[in-house]
Amino acid sequence: MKLSQFKFNLPESLLASEPSEQRDESRLMVLHRDSGKIEHKIFKDVLDYFDDQDVMILNNTKVFPARMYGNKEKTGATIEVFLLRELNKELRLWDVLVDPARKIRVGNKLYFGDDDLLVAEVVDNTTSRGRTIRFLFDGTDDEFRRNIEILGETPLPKYIKRKATPEDKFRYQTIYAKNEGAVAAPTAGLHFSRELMKRLELKGVNFAEVTLHVGLGTFRTVEVEDLTKHKMDSEQFIITDEAARVVNKGIDAKRRVCAVGTTSMRAIESSVSADRHLKAANDWTSKFIYPPYDFSIANSMITNFHTPESTLLVMIAAFAGYEHVMNAYEVAVKEKYRFYSYGDAMLII
């Protein structure tokens, strides 16, 4: 399929810059894969679509405060440093993006915080905006992490033009986040409240937690018309023996197995056994799912509304059918559903 087939008109006013008042009271569109039928609900109504022994697969990655602001030595110019991932814990080497990049060269030092709580040196160029930096810090790893917490901001997506608030620290994180390592939230999971999870549990729904540390590559613009030529960035994922056992029990019992979010879907589709069951794994994936694609593990999914020509929209079309999805998105725009990270949700069954 071609990238241009995933264009649609998305008014800027529908990009959600604030979360819904209550996590589980955002709107929910239910899309039936077989018929294309659409229902309009609120998120807590997912309860009506799941029963005893059904399985929900959650991505328990935890977002860390990846956006920092430092000052360049000598000039004092303010530089945004976006932490992508830690390359070496002992050496405190990090892969980062800097902005404005033209001002930052190998050998430059950056100072963070009023009292220079952290200092970093640029040791390499990686991409046009990418750099490798080394934090010059002699304390313990716990102290270092504490300083990142103090200095860093919640890495809200760039389309949200406001500054991150203390509320974002809590709301741009799933309630089941555990394993730190993501620079973007697995946003389908943001709709789950503790009360809703308890009610699902009481209904007999089983939860399987996997980890995929969401990187910025998930949201990178596709720049090729031929989708087969697009390359995804690599992201680390972990599937435990226990998660695989819970999911496979659901598959064998022919229950509803639901991937909560595109990141959960990418993780499970990156570790499929020959008999189409889920395998435990600790690996990296650069899997890009586009139509036509034969899904092996999940038979339903929860996802947010994605932007035109994004890899996420392409994956949804592979799962629910191109015509059904593009029609559903047309309806979503007309009905003023909220799009993107803090937006509304879709359940595909």
PDB file of N, CA and C in Angstrom, residues 215-297:
ATOM      1  N   GLY A 215      10.217   4.597  21.964  1.00  0.00           N
ATOM      2  CA  GLY A 215      11.171   5.623  21.561  1.00  0.00           C
ATOM      3  C   GLY A 215      10.485   6.623  20.641  1.00  0.00           C
ATOM      4  N   LEU A 216      11.196   7.662  20.265  1.00  0.00           N
ATOM      5  CA  LEU A 216      10.598   8.674  19.387  1.00  0.00           C
ATOM      6  C   LEU A 216      10.360   8.135  17.985  1.00  0.00           C
ATOM      7  N   GLY A 217      11.045   7.050  17.621  1.00  0.00           N
ATOM      8  CA  GLY A 217      10.893   6.463  16.284  1.00  0.00           C
ATOM      9  C   GLY A 217       9.466   6.039  15.979  1.00  0.00           C
ATOM     10  N   THR A 218       8.717   5.682  17.041  1.00  0.00           N
ATOM     11  CA  THR A 218       7.309   5.305  16.874  1.00  0.00           C
ATOM     12  C   THR A 218       6.535   6.424  16.173  1.00  0.00           C
ATOM     13  N   PHE A 219       6.952   7.670  16.440  1.00  0.00           N
ATOM     14  CA  PHE A 219       6.213   8.823  15.906  1.00  0.00           C
ATOM     15  C   PHE A 219       6.934   9.497  14.736  1.00  0.00           C
ATOM     16  N   ARG A 220       8.037   8.886  14.297  1.00  0.00           N
ATOM     17  CA  ARG A 220       8.796   9.507  13.213  1.00  0.00           C
ATOM     18  C   ARG A 220       7.976   9.561  11.931  1.00  0.00           C
ATOM     19  N   THR A 221       8.097  10.655  11.221  1.00  0.00           N
ATOM     20  CA  THR A 221       7.357  10.837   9.971  1.00  0.00           C
ATOM     21  C   THR A 221       7.802   9.805   8.942  1.00  0.00           C
ATOM     22  N   VAL A 222       6.838   9.233   8.240  1.00  0.00           N
ATOM     23  CA  VAL A 222       7.164   8.316   7.136  1.00  0.00           C
ATOM     24  C   VAL A 222       7.471   9.179   5.914  1.00  0.00           C
ATOM     25  N   GLU A 223       8.639   8.973   5.324  1.00  0.00           N
ATOM     26  CA  GLU A 223       9.055   9.853   4.228  1.00  0.00           C
ATOM     27  C   GLU A 223       9.127   9.149   2.878  1.00  0.00           C
ATOM     28  N   VAL A 224       8.608   7.911   2.843  1.00  0.00           N
ATOM     29  CA  VAL A 224       8.607   7.173   1.571  1.00  0.00           C
ATOM     30  C   VAL A 224       7.169   6.816   1.202  1.00  0.00           C
ATOM     31  N   GLU A 225       6.841   6.928  -0.065  1.00  0.00           N
ATOM     32  CA  GLU A 225       5.487   6.602  -0.530  1.00  0.00           C
ATOM     33  C   GLU A 225       5.245   5.092  -0.470  1.00  0.00           C
ATOM     34  N   ASP A 226       6.289   4.318  -0.776  1.00  0.00           N
ATOM     35  CA  ASP A 226       6.197   2.857  -0.755  1.00  0.00           C
ATOM     36  C   ASP A 226       6.450   2.379   0.678  1.00  0.00           C
ATOM     37  N   LEU A 227       5.407   1.902   1.351  1.00  0.00           N
ATOM     38  CA  LEU A 227       5.511   1.538   2.767  1.00  0.00           C
ATOM     39  C   LEU A 227       6.538   0.439   3.036  1.00  0.00           C
ATOM     40  N   THR A 228       6.785  -0.409   2.061  1.00  0.00           N
ATOM     41  CA  THR A 228       7.753  -1.497   2.276  1.00  0.00           C
ATOM     42  C   THR A 228       9.174  -0.951   2.467  1.00  0.00           C
ATOM     43  N   LYS A 229       9.383   0.305   2.095  1.00  0.00           N
ATOM     44  CA  LYS A 229      10.733   0.896   2.187  1.00  0.00           C
ATOM     45  C   LYS A 229      10.963   1.641   3.512  1.00  0.00           C
ATOM     46  N   HIS A 230       9.910   1.790   4.330  1.00  0.00           N
ATOM     47  CA  HIS A 230      10.078   2.535   5.593  1.00  0.00           C
ATOM     48  C   HIS A 230      10.790   1.669   6.633  1.00  0.00           C
ATOM     49  N   LYS A 231      11.750   2.266   7.341  1.00  0.00           N
ATOM     50  CA  LYS A 231      12.494   1.549   8.389  1.00  0.00           C
ATOM     51  C   LYS A 231      12.134   2.148   9.751  1.00  0.00           C
ATOM     52  N   MET A 232      11.701   1.280  10.649  1.00  0.00           N
ATOM     53  CA  MET A 232      11.393   1.710  12.024  1.00  0.00           C
ATOM     54  C   MET A 232      12.681   1.741  12.851  1.00  0.00           C
ATOM     55  N   ASP A 233      12.724   2.608  13.860  1.00  0.00           N
ATOM     56  CA  ASP A 233      13.824   2.573  14.832  1.00  0.00           C
ATOM     57  C   ASP A 233      13.648   1.337  15.716  1.00  0.00           C
ATOM     58  N   SER A 234      14.762   0.865  16.257  1.00  0.00           N
ATOM     59  CA  SER A 234      14.711  -0.296  17.147  1.00  0.00           C
ATOM     60  C   SER A 234      14.266   0.109  18.553  1.00  0.00           C
ATOM     61  N   GLU A 235      13.409  -0.714  19.147  1.00  0.00           N
ATOM     62  CA  GLU A 235      12.962  -0.472  20.520  1.00  0.00           C
ATOM     63  C   GLU A 235      13.098  -1.768  21.318  1.00  0.00           C
ATOM     64  N   GLN A 236      13.509  -1.628  22.568  1.00  0.00           N
ATOM     65  CA  GLN A 236      13.693  -2.815  23.411  1.00  0.00           C
ATOM     66  C   GLN A 236      12.348  -3.311  23.926  1.00  0.00           C
ATOM     67  N   PHE A 237      12.174  -4.643  23.924  1.00  0.00           N
ATOM     68  CA  PHE A 237      10.942  -5.204  24.508  1.00  0.00           C
ATOM     69  C   PHE A 237      11.257  -6.441  25.334  1.00  0.00           C
ATOM     70  N   ILE A 238      10.403  -6.679  26.321  1.00  0.00           N
ATOM     71  CA  ILE A 238      10.570  -7.822  27.228  1.00  0.00           C
ATOM     72  C   ILE A 238       9.215  -8.505  27.389  1.00  0.00           C
ATOM     73  N   ILE A 239       9.202  -9.813  27.178  1.00  0.00           N
ATOM     74  CA  ILE A 239       8.004 -10.623  27.432  1.00  0.00           C
ATOM     75  C   ILE A 239       8.427 -11.732  28.391  1.00  0.00           C
ATOM     76  N   THR A 240       7.837 -11.750  29.575  1.00  0.00           N
ATOM     77  CA  THR A 240       8.220 -12.750  30.579  1.00  0.00           C
ATOM     78  C   THR A 240       7.523 -14.080  30.295  1.00  0.00           C
ATOM     79  N   ASP A 241       8.038 -15.140  30.941  1.00  0.00           N
ATOM     80  CA  ASP A 241       7.406 -16.467  30.823  1.00  0.00           C
ATOM     81  C   ASP A 241       5.955 -16.406  31.306  1.00  0.00           C
ATOM     82  N   GLU A 242       5.733 -15.652  32.391  1.00  0.00           N
ATOM     83  CA  GLU A 242       4.391 -15.549  32.975  1.00  0.00           C
ATOM     84  C   GLU A 242       3.421 -14.866  32.010  1.00  0.00           C
ATOM     85  N   ALA A 243       3.868 -13.777  31.375  1.00  0.00           N
ATOM     86  CA  ALA A 243       3.009 -13.073  30.407  1.00  0.00           C
ATOM     87  C   ALA A 243       2.657 -13.998  29.241  1.00  0.00           C
ATOM     88  N   ALA A 244       3.659 -14.719  28.741  1.00  0.00           N
ATOM     89  CA  ALA A 244       3.428 -15.650  27.628  1.00  0.00           C
ATOM     90  C   ALA A 244       2.427 -16.736  28.045  1.00  0.00           C
ATOM     91  N   ARG A 245       2.556 -17.215  29.278  1.00  0.00           N
ATOM     92  CA  ARG A 245       1.654 -18.278  29.764  1.00  0.00           C
ATOM     93  C   ARG A 245       0.201 -17.778  29.798  1.00  0.00           C
ATOM     94  N   VAL A 246      -0.013 -16.584  30.341  1.00  0.00           N
ATOM     95  CA  VAL A 246      -1.370 -16.024  30.450  1.00  0.00           C
ATOM     96  C   VAL A 246      -1.982 -15.819  29.062  1.00  0.00           C
ATOM     97  N   VAL A 247      -1.182 -15.265  28.143  1.00  0.00           N
ATOM     98  CA  VAL A 247      -1.679 -14.999  26.780  1.00  0.00           C
ATOM     99  C   VAL A 247      -1.997 -16.309  26.063  1.00  0.00           C
ATOM    100  N   ASN A 248      -1.091 -17.264  26.158  1.00  0.00           N
ATOM    101  CA  ASN A 248      -1.277 -18.533  25.439  1.00  0.00           C
ATOM    102  C   ASN A 248      -2.469 -19.327  25.975  1.00  0.00           C
ATOM    103  N   LYS A 249      -2.719 -19.202  27.281  1.00  0.00           N
ATOM    104  CA  LYS A 249      -3.907 -19.846  27.872  1.00  0.00           C
ATOM    105  C   LYS A 249      -5.171 -19.241  27.244  1.00  0.00           C
ATOM    106  N   GLY A 250      -5.170 -17.916  27.050  1.00  0.00           N
ATOM    107  CA  GLY A 250      -6.302 -17.238  26.404  1.00  0.00           C
ATOM    108  C   GLY A 250      -6.479 -17.664  24.961  1.00  0.00           C
ATOM    109  N   ILE A 251      -5.360 -17.814  24.244  1.00  0.00           N
ATOM    110  CA  ILE A 251      -5.410 -18.251  22.832  1.00  0.00           C
ATOM    111  C   ILE A 251      -6.007 -19.658  22.754  1.00  0.00           C
ATOM    112  N   ASP A 252      -5.484 -20.557  23.624  1.00  0.00           N
ATOM    113  CA  ASP A 252      -5.936 -21.960  23.588  1.00  0.00           C
ATOM    114  C   ASP A 252      -7.417 -22.100  23.962  1.00  0.00           C
ATOM    115  N   ALA A 253      -7.891 -21.211  24.835  1.00  0.00           N
ATOM    116  CA  ALA A 253      -9.296 -21.269  25.259  1.00  0.00           C
ATOM    117  C   ALA A 253     -10.202 -20.506  24.289  1.00  0.00           C
ATOM    118  N   LYS A 254      -9.577 -19.977  23.202  1.00  0.00           N
ATOM    119  CA  LYS A 254     -10.321 -19.205  22.181  1.00  0.00           C
ATOM    120  C   LYS A 254     -11.063 -18.013  22.801  1.00  0.00           C
ATOM    121  N   ARG A 255     -10.375 -17.353  23.748  1.00  0.00           N
ATOM    122  CA  ARG A 255     -10.948 -16.196  24.403  1.00  0.00           C
ATOM    123  C   ARG A 255     -10.580 -14.917  23.637  1.00  0.00           C
ATOM    124  N   ARG A 256     -11.148 -13.807  24.076  1.00  0.00           N
ATOM    125  CA  ARG A 256     -10.775 -12.512  23.496  1.00  0.00           C
ATOM    126  C   ARG A 256      -9.404 -12.118  24.055  1.00  0.00           C
ATOM    127  N   VAL A 257      -8.443 -11.945  23.178  1.00  0.00           N
ATOM    128  CA  VAL A 257      -7.081 -11.539  23.573  1.00  0.00           C
ATOM    129  C   VAL A 257      -6.865 -10.140  23.006  1.00  0.00           C
ATOM    130  N   CYS A 258      -6.720  -9.164  23.897  1.00  0.00           N
ATOM    131  CA  CYS A 258      -6.724  -7.759  23.487  1.00  0.00           C
ATOM    132  C   CYS A 258      -5.365  -7.101  23.725  1.00  0.00           C
ATOM    133  N   ALA A 259      -4.772  -6.592  22.660  1.00  0.00           N
ATOM    134  CA  ALA A 259      -3.537  -5.807  22.795  1.00  0.00           C
ATOM    135  C   ALA A 259      -3.938  -4.373  23.149  1.00  0.00           C
ATOM    136  N   VAL A 260      -3.501  -3.892  24.296  1.00  0.00           N
ATOM    137  CA  VAL A 260      -3.789  -2.514  24.688  1.00  0.00           C
ATOM    138  C   VAL A 260      -2.662  -1.636  24.124  1.00  0.00           C
ATOM    139  N   GLY A 261      -2.932  -1.044  22.972  1.00  0.00           N
ATOM    140  CA  GLY A 261      -1.969  -0.139  22.350  1.00  0.00           C
ATOM    141  C   GLY A 261      -1.148  -0.770  21.243  1.00  0.00           C
ATOM    142  N   THR A 262      -0.699   0.088  20.348  1.00  0.00           N
ATOM    143  CA  THR A 262       0.129  -0.366  19.214  1.00  0.00           C
ATOM    144  C   THR A 262       1.477  -0.892  19.700  1.00  0.00           C
ATOM    145  N   THR A 263       1.963  -0.383  20.843  1.00  0.00           N
ATOM    146  CA  THR A 263       3.274  -0.841  21.332  1.00  0.00           C
ATOM    147  C   THR A 263       3.177  -2.268  21.865  1.00  0.00           C
ATOM    148  N   SER A 264       2.076  -2.581  22.568  1.00  0.00           N
ATOM    149  CA  SER A 264       1.866  -3.974  23.010  1.00  0.00           C
ATOM    150  C   SER A 264       1.777  -4.888  21.800  1.00  0.00           C
ATOM    151  N   MET A 265       1.059  -4.419  20.767  1.00  0.00           N
ATOM    152  CA  MET A 265       0.894  -5.224  19.548  1.00  0.00           C
ATOM    153  C   MET A 265       2.246  -5.476  18.867  1.00  0.00           C
ATOM    154  N   ARG A 266       3.074  -4.444  18.787  1.00  0.00           N
ATOM    155  CA  ARG A 266       4.392  -4.629  18.160  1.00  0.00           C
ATOM    156  C   ARG A 266       5.245  -5.610  18.951  1.00  0.00           C
ATOM    157  N   ALA A 267       5.163  -5.525  20.275  1.00  0.00           N
ATOM    158  CA  ALA A 267       5.956  -6.433  21.118  1.00  0.00           C
ATOM    159  C   ALA A 267       5.538  -7.886  20.904  1.00  0.00           C
ATOM    160  N   ILE A 268       4.240  -8.150  20.970  1.00  0.00           N
ATOM    161  CA  ILE A 268       3.801  -9.553  20.868  1.00  0.00           C
ATOM    162  C   ILE A 268       3.997 -10.101  19.454  1.00  0.00           C
ATOM    163  N   GLU A 269       3.820  -9.259  18.446  1.00  0.00           N
ATOM    164  CA  GLU A 269       4.018  -9.738  17.071  1.00  0.00           C
ATOM    165  C   GLU A 269       5.503  -9.920  16.734  1.00  0.00           C
ATOM    166  N   SER A 270       6.370  -9.447  17.622  1.00  0.00           N
ATOM    167  CA  SER A 270       7.820  -9.611  17.417  1.00  0.00           C
ATOM    168  C   SER A 270       8.336 -10.884  18.073  1.00  0.00           C
ATOM    169  N   SER A 271       7.452 -11.642  18.721  1.00  0.00           N
ATOM    170  CA  SER A 271       7.902 -12.851  19.410  1.00  0.00           C
ATOM    171  C   SER A 271       6.854 -13.964  19.316  1.00  0.00           C
ATOM    172  N   VAL A 272       6.664 -14.449  18.090  1.00  0.00           N
ATOM    173  CA  VAL A 272       5.638 -15.463  17.822  1.00  0.00           C
ATOM    174  C   VAL A 272       6.309 -16.805  17.517  1.00  0.00           C
ATOM    175  N   SER A 273       5.803 -17.868  18.140  1.00  0.00           N
ATOM    176  CA  SER A 273       6.368 -19.206  17.893  1.00  0.00           C
ATOM    177  C   SER A 273       5.791 -19.792  16.603  1.00  0.00           C
ATOM    178  N   ALA A 274       6.366 -20.906  16.185  1.00  0.00           N
ATOM    179  CA  ALA A 274       5.942 -21.542  14.932  1.00  0.00           C
ATOM    180  C   ALA A 274       4.476 -21.955  14.980  1.00  0.00           C
ATOM    181  N   ASP A 275       3.976 -22.259  16.185  1.00  0.00           N
ATOM    182  CA  ASP A 275       2.557 -22.660  16.300  1.00  0.00           C
ATOM    183  C   ASP A 275       1.664 -21.477  16.698  1.00  0.00           C
ATOM    184  N   ARG A 276       2.128 -20.270  16.385  1.00  0.00           N
ATOM    185  CA  ARG A 276       1.360 -19.035  16.574  1.00  0.00           C
ATOM    186  C   ARG A 276       0.954 -18.805  18.035  1.00  0.00           C
ATOM    187  N   HIS A 277       1.923 -19.020  18.913  1.00  0.00           N
ATOM    188  CA  HIS A 277       1.765 -18.680  20.317  1.00  0.00           C
ATOM    189  C   HIS A 277       2.821 -17.640  20.676  1.00  0.00           C
ATOM    190  N   LEU A 278       2.661 -17.040  21.866  1.00  0.00           N
ATOM    191  CA  LEU A 278       3.593 -16.006  22.299  1.00  0.00           C
ATOM    192  C   LEU A 278       4.791 -16.642  22.999  1.00  0.00           C
ATOM    193  N   LYS A 279       5.983 -16.157  22.651  1.00  0.00           N
ATOM    194  CA  LYS A 279       7.222 -16.662  23.256  1.00  0.00           C
ATOM    195  C   LYS A 279       7.799 -15.610  24.193  1.00  0.00           C
ATOM    196  N   ALA A 280       8.376 -16.061  25.299  1.00  0.00           N
ATOM    197  CA  ALA A 280       9.106 -15.142  26.180  1.00  0.00           C
ATOM    198  C   ALA A 280      10.315 -14.598  25.415  1.00  0.00           C
ATOM    199  N   ALA A 281      10.675 -13.346  25.681  1.00  0.00           N
ATOM    200  CA  ALA A 281      11.797 -12.737  24.948  1.00  0.00           C
ATOM    201  C   ALA A 281      12.313 -11.513  25.699  1.00  0.00           C
ATOM    202  N   ASN A 282      13.598 -11.222  25.480  1.00  0.00           N
ATOM    203  CA  ASN A 282      14.192  -9.951  25.917  1.00  0.00           C
ATOM    204  C   ASN A 282      15.048  -9.530  24.735  1.00  0.00           C
ATOM    205  N   ASP A 283      14.534  -8.616  23.923  1.00  0.00           N
ATOM    206  CA  ASP A 283      15.141  -8.383  22.608  1.00  0.00           C
ATOM    207  C   ASP A 283      14.851  -6.954  22.143  1.00  0.00           C
ATOM    208  N   TRP A 284      15.229  -6.675  20.900  1.00  0.00           N
ATOM    209  CA  TRP A 284      14.933  -5.384  20.263  1.00  0.00           C
ATOM    210  C   TRP A 284      14.098  -5.651  19.025  1.00  0.00           C
ATOM    211  N   THR A 285      13.157  -4.765  18.744  1.00  0.00           N
ATOM    212  CA  THR A 285      12.339  -4.945  17.541  1.00  0.00           C
ATOM    213  C   THR A 285      12.321  -3.670  16.706  1.00  0.00           C
ATOM    214  N   SER A 286      12.369  -3.874  15.395  1.00  0.00           N
ATOM    215  CA  SER A 286      12.168  -2.737  14.475  1.00  0.00           C
ATOM    216  C   SER A 286      11.030  -3.102  13.515  1.00  0.00           C
ATOM    217  N   LYS A 287      10.107  -3.914  14.029  1.00  0.00           N
ATOM    218  CA  LYS A 287       9.005  -4.424  13.208  1.00  0.00           C
ATOM    219  C   LYS A 287       8.055  -3.293  12.794  1.00  0.00           C
ATOM    220  N   PHE A 288       7.753  -3.237  11.511  1.00  0.00           N
ATOM    221  CA  PHE A 288       6.778  -2.276  10.986  1.00  0.00           C
ATOM    222  C   PHE A 288       5.622  -3.088  10.406  1.00  0.00           C
ATOM    223  N   ILE A 289       4.427  -2.903  10.960  1.00  0.00           N
ATOM    224  CA  ILE A 289       3.257  -3.677  10.542  1.00  0.00           C
ATOM    225  C   ILE A 289       2.394  -2.831   9.606  1.00  0.00           C
ATOM    226  N   TYR A 290       2.221  -3.326   8.381  1.00  0.00           N
ATOM    227  CA  TYR A 290       1.400  -2.599   7.394  1.00  0.00           C
ATOM    228  C   TYR A 290       0.592  -3.626   6.596  1.00  0.00           C
ATOM    229  N   PRO A 291      -0.512  -3.203   5.976  1.00  0.00           N
ATOM    230  CA  PRO A 291      -1.364  -4.165   5.251  1.00  0.00           C
ATOM    231  C   PRO A 291      -0.663  -4.692   3.999  1.00  0.00           C
ATOM    232  N   PRO A 292      -0.928  -5.940   3.593  1.00  0.00           N
ATOM    233  CA  PRO A 292      -1.682  -6.953   4.336  1.00  0.00           C
ATOM    234  C   PRO A 292      -0.768  -7.611   5.367  1.00  0.00           C
ATOM    235  N   TYR A 293      -1.323  -7.941   6.521  1.00  0.00           N
ATOM    236  CA  TYR A 293      -0.519  -8.561   7.584  1.00  0.00           C
ATOM    237  C   TYR A 293      -1.398  -9.548   8.339  1.00  0.00           C
ATOM    238  N   ASP A 294      -0.845 -10.717   8.636  1.00  0.00           N
ATOM    239  CA  ASP A 294      -1.587 -11.773   9.329  1.00  0.00           C
ATOM    240  C   ASP A 294      -1.194 -11.765  10.813  1.00  0.00           C
ATOM    241  N   PHE A 295      -2.076 -11.281  11.665  1.00  0.00           N
ATOM    242  CA  PHE A 295      -1.780 -11.177  13.097  1.00  0.00           C
ATOM    243  C   PHE A 295      -1.905 -12.545  13.763  1.00  0.00           C
ATOM    244  N   SER A 296      -0.974 -12.851  14.675  1.00  0.00           N
ATOM    245  CA  SER A 296      -0.926 -14.189  15.272  1.00  0.00           C
ATOM    246  C   SER A 296      -1.490 -14.283  16.679  1.00  0.00           C
ATOM    247  N   ILE A 297      -1.400 -13.218  17.461  1.00  0.00           N
ATOM    248  CA  ILE A 297      -1.678 -13.333  18.901  1.00  0.00           C
ATOM    249  C   ILE A 297      -3.013 -12.702  19.302  1.00  0.00           C
TER     250      ILE A 297
END
